[in-house]
Amino acid sequence: MYAAVLYIGVQNSGCVQPVVAVERTVFYRERAAGMYSGFPYAFGQVVIEFPYILVQTVVYGVLVYSMIGFEWSVAKFIWYLFFMYVTLLYFTFFGMMAVGLTPNESIAAIISPTIYNAWNLFSGYLIPRPFCYHEVQLPEEMRKISFLSIHFIHGG
């Protein structure tokens, strides 16, 4: 499950980068012509991703959830879709931000895997099993994060 969500998140981030790079040229031209400022452009770019990623989450989520063989309860399935949706959103928005902060899409494509590796390393997936399940040993901050983790929602 972790690999499935990570895979499609990295794919989203990589696929959005060339599109944002092309749209940046259009934005520069239209801003110079006085069509609109930066905020409406950025706002529109972010808002248009919500329905697209929602459809992607539902289609991909149903397929992956059923193939993994999780218990079909409404609450667990909704939590699964929620965490998958949020994860895909932040991967997509990271891809947009990477292009926005770098001079071109090539540099964004070079920098992105470094960030993916850091996210993967510090995601909490690799915490040893005995340490995870004894909440008495967990620091206060990690207890809150582990409560929200997909790993704990599905019972380990």
CSV table of C-alpha atoms in Angstrom, one decimal:
chain,number,residue,atom,x,y,z
A,1,MET,CA,0.0,0.0,0.0
A,2,TYR,CA,2.8,2.4,0.9
A,3,ALA,CA,4.6,1.7,-2.4
A,4,ALA,CA,1.4,2.1,-4.4
A,5,VAL,CA,0.6,5.5,-3.0
A,6,LEU,CA,4.3,6.6,-3.2
A,7,TYR,CA,4.5,5.5,-6.8
A,8,ILE,CA,1.4,7.3,-8.0
A,9,GLY,CA,2.4,10.4,-6.0
A,10,VAL,CA,5.9,10.6,-7.6
A,11,GLN,CA,4.2,10.0,-11.0
A,12,ASN,CA,1.8,13.0,-10.3
A,13,SER,CA,4.7,15.2,-9.3
A,14,GLY,CA,6.7,14.3,-12.4
A,15,CYS,CA,3.8,14.7,-14.8
A,16,VAL,CA,2.8,18.1,-13.5
A,17,GLN,CA,6.3,19.6,-13.9
A,18,PRO,CA,6.4,19.9,-17.7
A,19,VAL,CA,2.8,21.3,-17.8
A,20,VAL,CA,3.7,24.0,-15.2
A,21,ALA,CA,6.9,24.9,-17.0
A,22,VAL,CA,4.9,25.5,-20.3
A,23,GLU,CA,2.2,27.4,-18.5
A,24,ARG,CA,4.9,29.7,-16.9
A,25,THR,CA,5.7,31.1,-20.3
A,26,VAL,CA,2.0,31.9,-21.0
A,27,PHE,CA,1.8,33.5,-17.5
A,28,TYR,CA,4.7,35.8,-18.2
A,29,ARG,CA,3.3,36.9,-21.5
A,30,GLU,CA,-0.2,37.6,-20.1
A,31,ARG,CA,1.1,39.3,-17.0
A,32,ALA,CA,3.2,41.6,-19.2
A,33,ALA,CA,0.1,42.4,-21.2
A,34,GLY,CA,-1.7,43.3,-18.0
A,35,MET,CA,-4.3,40.5,-18.2
A,36,TYR,CA,-4.0,39.4,-14.5
A,37,SER,CA,-1.7,39.3,-11.6
A,38,GLY,CA,0.1,36.3,-10.0
A,39,PHE,CA,-2.4,35.4,-7.3
A,40,PRO,CA,-5.4,34.6,-9.6
A,41,TYR,CA,-3.1,32.5,-11.8
A,42,ALA,CA,-1.6,30.5,-8.9
A,43,PHE,CA,-5.1,30.2,-7.3
A,44,GLY,CA,-6.5,28.8,-10.6
A,45,GLN,CA,-3.6,26.5,-11.0
A,46,VAL,CA,-4.2,25.0,-7.5
A,47,VAL,CA,-8.0,24.8,-7.6
A,48,ILE,CA,-8.1,23.0,-11.0
A,49,GLU,CA,-6.1,20.1,-9.5
A,50,PHE,CA,-8.7,19.3,-6.7
A,51,PRO,CA,-11.3,17.6,-8.9
A,52,TYR,CA,-8.8,15.8,-11.1
A,53,ILE,CA,-7.0,14.3,-8.2
A,54,LEU,CA,-10.3,13.4,-6.5
A,55,VAL,CA,-11.3,11.3,-9.5
A,56,GLN,CA,-7.8,9.8,-9.7
A,57,THR,CA,-7.9,8.9,-6.0
A,58,VAL,CA,-11.3,7.2,-6.2
A,59,VAL,CA,-10.4,5.2,-9.3
A,60,TYR,CA,-6.9,4.2,-8.1
A,61,GLY,CA,-8.0,3.8,-4.5
A,62,VAL,CA,-10.8,1.4,-5.3
A,63,LEU,CA,-8.5,-0.8,-7.4
A,64,VAL,CA,-5.6,-0.8,-4.9
A,65,TYR,CA,-7.9,-1.2,-1.8
A,66,SER,CA,-9.6,-4.2,-3.3
A,67,MET,CA,-6.4,-5.8,-4.6
A,68,ILE,CA,-4.7,-5.5,-1.2
A,69,GLY,CA,-7.6,-7.3,0.4
A,70,PHE,CA,-8.4,-4.9,3.2
A,71,GLU,CA,-11.5,-5.2,5.3
A,72,TRP,CA,-14.4,-3.5,3.5
A,73,SER,CA,-15.8,-1.2,6.1
A,74,VAL,CA,-17.0,2.2,5.1
A,75,ALA,CA,-15.0,4.1,7.8
A,76,LYS,CA,-11.7,2.4,6.9
A,77,PHE,CA,-12.3,2.9,3.2
A,78,ILE,CA,-13.1,6.6,3.6
A,79,TRP,CA,-10.0,7.1,5.7
A,80,TYR,CA,-7.9,5.3,3.1
A,81,LEU,CA,-9.3,7.6,0.4
A,82,PHE,CA,-8.8,10.7,2.5
A,83,PHE,CA,-5.1,9.9,3.2
A,84,MET,CA,-4.5,8.9,-0.4
A,85,TYR,CA,-6.2,12.2,-1.6
A,86,VAL,CA,-4.1,14.3,0.7
A,87,THR,CA,-0.9,12.5,-0.3
A,88,LEU,CA,-1.6,12.9,-4.0
A,89,LEU,CA,-2.3,16.6,-3.4
A,90,TYR,CA,0.9,17.3,-1.7
A,91,PHE,CA,2.9,15.4,-4.3
A,92,THR,CA,1.2,17.3,-7.1
A,93,PHE,CA,1.6,20.6,-5.3
A,94,PHE,CA,5.3,19.8,-4.6
A,95,GLY,CA,5.8,19.2,-8.3
A,96,MET,CA,4.2,22.6,-9.1
A,97,MET,CA,6.3,24.3,-6.4
A,98,ALA,CA,9.5,22.7,-7.6
A,99,VAL,CA,9.1,24.2,-11.1
A,100,GLY,CA,8.0,27.5,-9.6
A,101,LEU,CA,11.1,27.8,-7.4
A,102,THR,CA,13.7,26.7,-10.0
A,103,PRO,CA,14.7,28.4,-13.2
A,104,ASN,CA,13.4,25.5,-15.5
A,105,GLU,CA,11.9,22.1,-15.4
A,106,SER,CA,15.2,20.3,-15.8
A,107,ILE,CA,16.5,21.6,-12.5
A,108,ALA,CA,13.2,20.8,-10.9
A,109,ALA,CA,13.4,17.2,-12.2
A,110,ILE,CA,16.9,16.9,-10.8
A,111,ILE,CA,16.0,18.3,-7.3
A,112,SER,CA,12.8,16.4,-6.9
A,113,PRO,CA,14.2,12.9,-6.3
A,114,THR,CA,16.3,14.2,-3.4
A,115,ILE,CA,13.2,15.5,-1.7
A,116,TYR,CA,11.4,12.2,-2.4
A,117,ASN,CA,14.2,10.3,-0.7
A,118,ALA,CA,14.0,12.6,2.3
A,119,TRP,CA,10.2,12.1,2.5
A,120,ASN,CA,10.6,8.4,2.2
A,121,LEU,CA,13.3,8.3,4.9
A,122,PHE,CA,11.3,10.4,7.4
A,123,SER,CA,7.8,9.1,6.6
A,124,GLY,CA,7.7,6.8,9.6
A,125,TYR,CA,7.3,3.7,7.6
A,126,LEU,CA,10.7,2.4,8.7
A,127,ILE,CA,10.2,2.8,12.5
A,128,PRO,CA,10.9,-0.6,14.1
A,129,ARG,CA,7.8,-2.6,15.0
A,130,PRO,CA,8.3,-2.9,18.8
A,131,PHE,CA,8.8,0.8,19.0
A,132,CYS,CA,5.7,1.6,17.0
A,133,TYR,CA,3.2,-0.4,19.0
A,134,HIS,CA,4.1,0.7,22.5
A,135,GLU,CA,2.6,4.2,22.6
A,136,VAL,CA,4.0,4.6,26.1
A,137,GLN,CA,7.5,4.8,24.6
A,138,LEU,CA,6.5,7.2,21.8
A,139,PRO,CA,7.2,10.9,22.3
A,140,GLU,CA,4.0,13.0,22.4
A,141,GLU,CA,4.5,14.4,18.8
A,142,MET,CA,4.9,10.9,17.4
A,143,ARG,CA,1.7,9.6,19.2
A,144,LYS,CA,-0.3,12.2,17.3
A,145,ILE,CA,1.3,11.4,14.0
A,146,SER,CA,1.0,7.6,14.5
A,147,PHE,CA,-2.7,8.1,15.2
A,148,LEU,CA,-3.2,9.6,11.8
A,149,SER,CA,-1.1,7.1,10.0
A,150,ILE,CA,-2.7,4.8,7.4
A,151,HIS,CA,-0.6,1.9,8.9
A,152,PHE,CA,-2.5,2.3,12.3
A,153,ILE,CA,-5.9,2.7,10.7
A,154,HIS,CA,-5.8,-0.7,9.1
A,155,GLY,CA,-4.5,-2.4,12.2
A,156,GLY,CA,-0.9,-3.0,11.3
